[in-house]
PDB file of C-alpha atoms in Angstrom:
ATOM      1  CA  MET A   1     113.871  79.008 149.120  1.00 35.00           C
ATOM      2  CA  ILE A   2     112.137  81.260 151.651  1.00 36.00           C
ATOM      3  CA  THR A   3     113.916  81.973 154.913  1.00 35.00           C
ATOM      4  CA  ASN A   4     112.250  83.953 157.660  1.00 36.00           C
ATOM      5  CA  GLU A   5     112.452  84.621 161.388  1.00 35.00           C
ATOM      6  CA  VAL A   6     109.515  83.159 163.282  1.00 33.00           C
ATOM      7  CA  GLU A   7     109.421  83.537 167.062  1.00 35.00           C
ATOM      8  CA  GLY A   8     113.193  83.525 167.349  1.00 32.00           C
ATOM      9  CA  SER A   9     113.859  80.469 165.171  1.00 29.00           C
ATOM     10  CA  GLU A  10     114.763  80.366 161.522  1.00 34.00           C
ATOM     11  CA  VAL A  11     112.272  78.538 159.320  1.00 40.00           C
ATOM     12  CA  GLU A  12     113.288  77.268 155.890  1.00 48.00           C
ATOM     13  CA  ILE A  13     110.850  76.443 153.142  1.00 58.00           C
ATOM     14  CA  GLN A  14     112.564  74.718 150.255  1.00 63.00           C
ATOM     15  CA  GLY A  15     111.362  73.831 146.806  1.00 74.00           C
ATOM     16  CA  THR A  16     108.667  76.460 146.378  1.00 85.00           C
ATOM     17  CA  LYS A  17     106.722  76.265 143.140  1.00 91.00           C
ATOM     18  CA  VAL A  18     104.518  79.087 141.885  1.00 93.00           C
ATOM     19  CA  GLN A  19     101.719  78.427 139.418  1.00 94.00           C
ATOM     20  CA  LEU A  20      99.107  80.690 137.814  1.00 95.00           C
ATOM     21  CA  LEU A  21      96.033  78.893 136.452  1.00 94.00           C
ATOM     22  CA  PRO A  22      92.958  80.178 134.651  1.00 97.00           C
ATOM     23  CA  ILE A  23      89.839  79.229 136.624  1.00 96.00           C
ATOM     24  CA  THR A  24      88.604  77.394 133.535  1.00 96.00           C
ATOM     25  CA  GLN A  25      91.337  74.788 134.091  1.00 95.00           C
ATOM     26  CA  VAL A  26      90.149  73.995 137.618  1.00 95.00           C
ATOM     27  CA  ASP A  27      87.739  71.051 137.745  1.00 96.00           C
ATOM     28  CA  PRO A  28      84.960  70.573 140.340  1.00 95.00           C
ATOM     29  CA  GLN A  29      87.098  68.225 142.477  1.00 96.00           C
ATOM     30  CA  GLN A  30      89.916  70.786 142.600  1.00 96.00           C
ATOM     31  CA  LYS A  31      87.395  73.492 143.513  1.00 96.00           C
ATOM     32  CA  GLY A  32      86.314  71.306 146.422  1.00 96.00           C
ATOM     33  CA  GLN A  33      89.939  71.012 147.514  1.00 96.00           C
ATOM     34  CA  LEU A  34      90.333  74.782 147.254  1.00 96.00           C
ATOM     35  CA  LEU A  35      87.225  75.278 149.390  1.00 97.00           C
ATOM     36  CA  GLN A  36      88.771  73.074 152.084  1.00 97.00           C
ATOM     37  CA  PHE A  37      92.100  74.895 151.750  1.00 97.00           C
ATOM     38  CA  PHE A  38      90.520  78.337 152.205  1.00 96.00           C
ATOM     39  CA  LYS A  39      88.367  77.044 155.067  1.00 96.00           C
ATOM     40  CA  GLU A  40      91.441  75.758 156.928  1.00 96.00           C
ATOM     41  CA  GLY A  41      93.407  78.927 156.206  1.00 95.00           C
ATOM     42  CA  TYR A  42      90.637  81.244 157.405  1.00 94.00           C
ATOM     43  CA  GLY A  43      89.943  79.104 160.478  1.00 93.00           C
ATOM     44  CA  GLU A  44      87.260  80.549 162.725  1.00 91.00           C
ATOM     45  CA  ARG A  45      87.005  83.627 160.465  1.00 89.00           C
ATOM     46  CA  TRP A  46      85.530  81.460 157.677  1.00 93.00           C
ATOM     47  CA  ILE A  47      82.239  82.963 156.516  1.00 91.00           C
ATOM     48  CA  SER A  48      80.618  79.977 154.819  1.00 94.00           C
ATOM     49  CA  ASP A  49      81.013  77.318 152.166  1.00 96.00           C
ATOM     50  CA  ALA A  50      78.137  78.980 150.288  1.00 96.00           C
ATOM     51  CA  ASN A  51      80.119  82.253 150.068  1.00 94.00           C
ATOM     52  CA  PHE A  52      83.011  80.333 148.518  1.00 95.00           C
ATOM     53  CA  GLN A  53      80.790  78.473 146.048  1.00 95.00           C
ATOM     54  CA  GLU A  54      78.506  81.386 145.150  1.00 95.00           C
ATOM     55  CA  VAL A  55      80.863  84.397 145.312  1.00 94.00           C
ATOM     56  CA  MET A  56      84.576  83.616 145.563  1.00 94.00           C
ATOM     57  CA  ILE A  57      84.910  80.934 142.863  1.00 96.00           C
ATOM     58  CA  PRO A  58      82.328  82.288 140.380  1.00 95.00           C
ATOM     59  CA  ASN A  59      84.071  85.701 140.431  1.00 95.00           C
ATOM     60  CA  ALA A  60      87.594  84.246 140.189  1.00 97.00           C
ATOM     61  CA  THR A  61      89.320  84.417 136.818  1.00 97.00           C
ATOM     62  CA  GLU A  62      92.722  83.008 137.841  1.00 97.00           C
ATOM     63  CA  ILE A  63      94.320  81.217 140.756  1.00 97.00           C
ATOM     64  CA  LEU A  64      97.882  81.805 141.921  1.00 96.00           C
ATOM     65  CA  GLU A  65      99.257  78.918 143.980  1.00 96.00           C
ATOM     66  CA  ILE A  66     102.441  78.361 145.927  1.00 95.00           C
ATOM     67  CA  GLU A  67     103.540  74.853 146.766  1.00 94.00           C
ATOM     68  CA  ALA A  68     106.179  74.446 149.458  1.00 91.00           C
ATOM     69  CA  ASN A  69     107.828  71.249 150.575  1.00 86.00           C
ATOM     70  CA  GLY A  70     105.582  69.390 148.104  1.00 88.00           C
ATOM     71  CA  ARG A  71     102.310  70.739 149.578  1.00 92.00           C
ATOM     72  CA  LEU A  72      99.879  73.482 148.659  1.00 95.00           C
ATOM     73  CA  ALA A  73     100.860  76.306 150.997  1.00 96.00           C
ATOM     74  CA  ALA A  74      99.235  79.538 149.748  1.00 97.00           C
ATOM     75  CA  VAL A  75      96.515  80.477 147.274  1.00 97.00           C
ATOM     76  CA  LEU A  76      95.442  83.826 145.887  1.00 96.00           C
ATOM     77  CA  LEU A  77      92.370  84.418 143.719  1.00 96.00           C
ATOM     78  CA  PHE A  78      92.235  87.054 140.999  1.00 96.00           C
ATOM     79  CA  ASP A  79      88.970  88.572 139.811  1.00 95.00           C
ATOM     80  CA  HIS A  80      90.334  89.966 136.540  1.00 94.00           C
ATOM     81  CA  LYS A  81      92.821  92.604 137.797  1.00 92.00           C
ATOM     82  CA  ARG A  82      91.626  92.564 141.408  1.00 94.00           C
ATOM     83  CA  ILE A  83      93.126  90.344 144.093  1.00 94.00           C
ATOM     84  CA  SER A  84      89.972  89.092 145.749  1.00 91.00           C
ATOM     85  CA  ASP A  85      91.007  86.440 148.269  1.00 93.00           C
ATOM     86  CA  ILE A  86      94.128  84.933 149.794  1.00 94.00           C
ATOM     87  CA  SER A  87      94.756  82.041 152.132  1.00 96.00           C
ATOM     88  CA  VAL A  88      97.877  80.518 153.658  1.00 96.00           C
ATOM     89  CA  HIS A  89      97.575  77.019 155.090  1.00 96.00           C
ATOM     90  CA  PRO A  90      97.901  77.019 158.910  1.00 96.00           C
ATOM     91  CA  ASP A  91     101.021  74.821 158.703  1.00 95.00           C
ATOM     92  CA  PHE A  92     102.760  77.599 156.750  1.00 94.00           C
ATOM     93  CA  GLN A  93     101.398  80.728 158.429  1.00 93.00           C
ATOM     94  CA  GLY A  94     103.970  83.060 159.940  1.00 92.00           C
ATOM     95  CA  GLN A  95     106.688  81.936 157.525  1.00 90.00           C
ATOM     96  CA  GLY A  96     106.552  84.702 154.926  1.00 91.00           C
ATOM     97  CA  LEU A  97     104.297  83.036 152.346  1.00 91.00           C
ATOM     98  CA  GLY A  98     101.679  85.794 152.495  1.00 91.00           C
ATOM     99  CA  VAL A  99     104.343  88.288 151.445  1.00 91.00           C
ATOM    100  CA  LYS A 100     105.698  85.829 148.860  1.00 92.00           C
ATOM    101  CA  ILE A 101     102.310  85.301 147.192  1.00 93.00           C
ATOM    102  CA  PHE A 102     101.644  89.056 147.016  1.00 91.00           C
ATOM    103  CA  THR A 103     105.121  89.527 145.503  1.00 92.00           C
ATOM    104  CA  GLU A 104     104.363  86.861 142.911  1.00 93.00           C
ATOM    105  CA  ALA A 105     100.958  88.432 142.215  1.00 94.00           C
ATOM    106  CA  ALA A 106     102.668  91.778 141.550  1.00 93.00           C
ATOM    107  CA  ARG A 107     105.132  90.032 139.242  1.00 93.00           C
ATOM    108  CA  VAL A 108     102.504  88.207 137.135  1.00 93.00           C
ATOM    109  CA  LYS A 109      99.923  91.024 137.181  1.00 93.00           C
ATOM    110  CA  PRO A 110     101.713  94.312 137.870  1.00 93.00           C
ATOM    111  CA  ASP A 111      98.490  96.268 137.289  1.00 94.00           C
ATOM    112  CA  ALA A 112      96.479  94.236 139.830  1.00 91.00           C
ATOM    113  CA  TRP A 113      94.843  95.997 142.751  1.00 89.00           C
ATOM    114  CA  ILE A 114      93.396  94.871 146.059  1.00 83.00           C
ATOM    115  CA  SER A 115      90.666  95.964 148.386  1.00 71.00           C
ATOM    116  CA  VAL A 116      91.479  95.057 151.959  1.00 71.00           C
ATOM    117  CA  GLY A 117      89.180  93.885 154.714  1.00 67.00           C
ATOM    118  CA  VAL A 118      90.794  93.006 158.014  1.00 66.00           C
ATOM    119  CA  ASN A 119      89.728  91.451 161.260  1.00 64.00           C
ATOM    120  CA  ALA A 120      90.532  93.744 164.195  1.00 66.00           C
ATOM    121  CA  ASP A 121      91.752  90.728 166.183  1.00 64.00           C
TER     122      ASP A 121
END
């Protein structure tokens, strides 16, 4: 269970499930669902579907997922030992899942590294 302070109220996320999958086990329909997930998580900062299909997924070697309350809540893509992309669904943003997925990534791949690009906004 994740508990966190969000704008003065306590938010509880129960029943989190963490799963690491090789990209080879993700079928085309699931890749389409991941595209939609990342698109929603990135919101107006989304670059393009083509970037997802031509760069993000082809370079991914594994996918780390967190389900919360029975729904996909956060996803992180590995490119071998590099954390390449992360998204938290808007319904779960601000509740500590970004920290949780990075913690899980460090647990399953302690030698992983990340290059960070941020939006100044």
